[in-house]
C-alpha angles and dihedrals in degrees: 000000000000122000123348130091133263130187126215136174092234132023113201117194109200125037098210125108096300094044094048091048089052091048094049092050094045092049092048087057090052098255124140110239135190118206110206125187134154090220126078112225136273091048135157117259125186107235137124088238097220111159113192133200087260089057092047090057090051091049092053093050096046107030101023128231124046136289111288113232087221089069104021117050112205122228131179102179128078132171126203127209136173130185092349092308122118110233094190141276130252124211126195091027122170101287117278125189133208124206142169110245091217090063099035096050093049088051092051092048090052089053093048093048090045088058089059103266113148116247119235098152119137087039122121118216113237097181136008124198110188093184098061091024101238135152121199114198125213090251090060098257115141120210121191130185146167094241132026122207117196108207095150102123138254094318090049116176088204091057090047090052090051102040107015093249136041098227145357107264090207093059104032124112128223133206136191124199143177131196103227126186114287118262131204115326089237095055115135126241108250131204122188112192096196101043087106132016112264088002143053147238129245142198114196115185112211136175097262103021145359116247111217120182149149127211143164143123109337100219098063092042108062091154102048090147089059091049092052091048091051092046092052090049090052089052092048093243111147101156120133104250137162112251116221129186138195139174117257123204089221100184096328095118123165111251089202104039099194143338128266108308093002118088132183122212138181118355090351087066092044092249103159121124107253093215108033097027090227112160110154096071091046091048092053093044095048094041091054091046090051092050091049093047089051092052094048094046093049092046088054091049090241111107090166088064093064095097093054090053092044095051090051090053092049093048097101092044092051091048090053092049091050089053090048091053088051092048096045097083090058087061104034110021108110094232094049107033095080086062091048091049092056093046092046094044095049100039122073086184093062092046089048091051091052090053092045087054090056090046092053091241094118133029130215097268089062093043092050092053091050094049092047090053095047101042096063089053090051090048091051092049089049092052091049091049093050091048091051091051093056 
């Protein structure tokens, strides 16, 4: 389409996981929805591609069916390391899945379009009016709607239009990744807590490649390239690979994710777990919540009330993220993380709780109580050991 104007109930900027979840939910409620994205799908997207049990539950609720093994490779073994020390491995974990975002996102878009959402992918936005709301595409087409959902990632143009910038550069995270040659099909998922300051490293073995990356808060990691290079050396990976980077809203979530009839979802709302780095489950959850809030606000004849409904739906998620931000220094702060390492390495209960968090079987309040119980014991053992060594 070039030129002309079309009207929709909901305009969704960004056709990734959050945008497709919003579109599916809006269409299920009978709303017309436009999915807008500058990229044509399939497209490459930098992401570790870890899909947790929590995400699997969201997928079932929003998209129907279960995760196809053709797109989501199951794993049940994970190994933890820190500072070159092995903290233990866990077999028969709650099921984790690995995927390539290029494939997964194209699949999600097909589902959203199959539900009746209108396709405006491969279309660059020339002008955005968040007050109308109205989107003018580079080809001259004008799209109007009652509600606008910004699901366009960490550098969101919708967030910039609302707040002047997409994220706080002092609090943002950053990640670097490579797609290395694939290893054995039985290779274990690996997490290294100290591969980056206030962050971690990962090796995710997939069918066609192995994703290796490091990520954490950007400010304490001015040489993230050096950290990735060292991490790859430690893993014995010397393949020639293109290095790609992206910002990561690592706990810097927006307490007010929008304004009136404009909602932000997924990375655009800063919804990435500040400890595990998980983003896909939160994108699906928030996208669906945004679509539902849009439907309820429109049904009530009050599109400007969408944000109030949306914030109420996100309340439990925001509370969990606040607790995770509080807990994060116990894991990553230089003066405290040696204590965490010992507690994590020695306690199968703590490791199990971390995995249950990924599986969606426990939330942060329960995890906080467990860590607070275990850390004093680890501190006491450490004091006894030091006294014995004198």
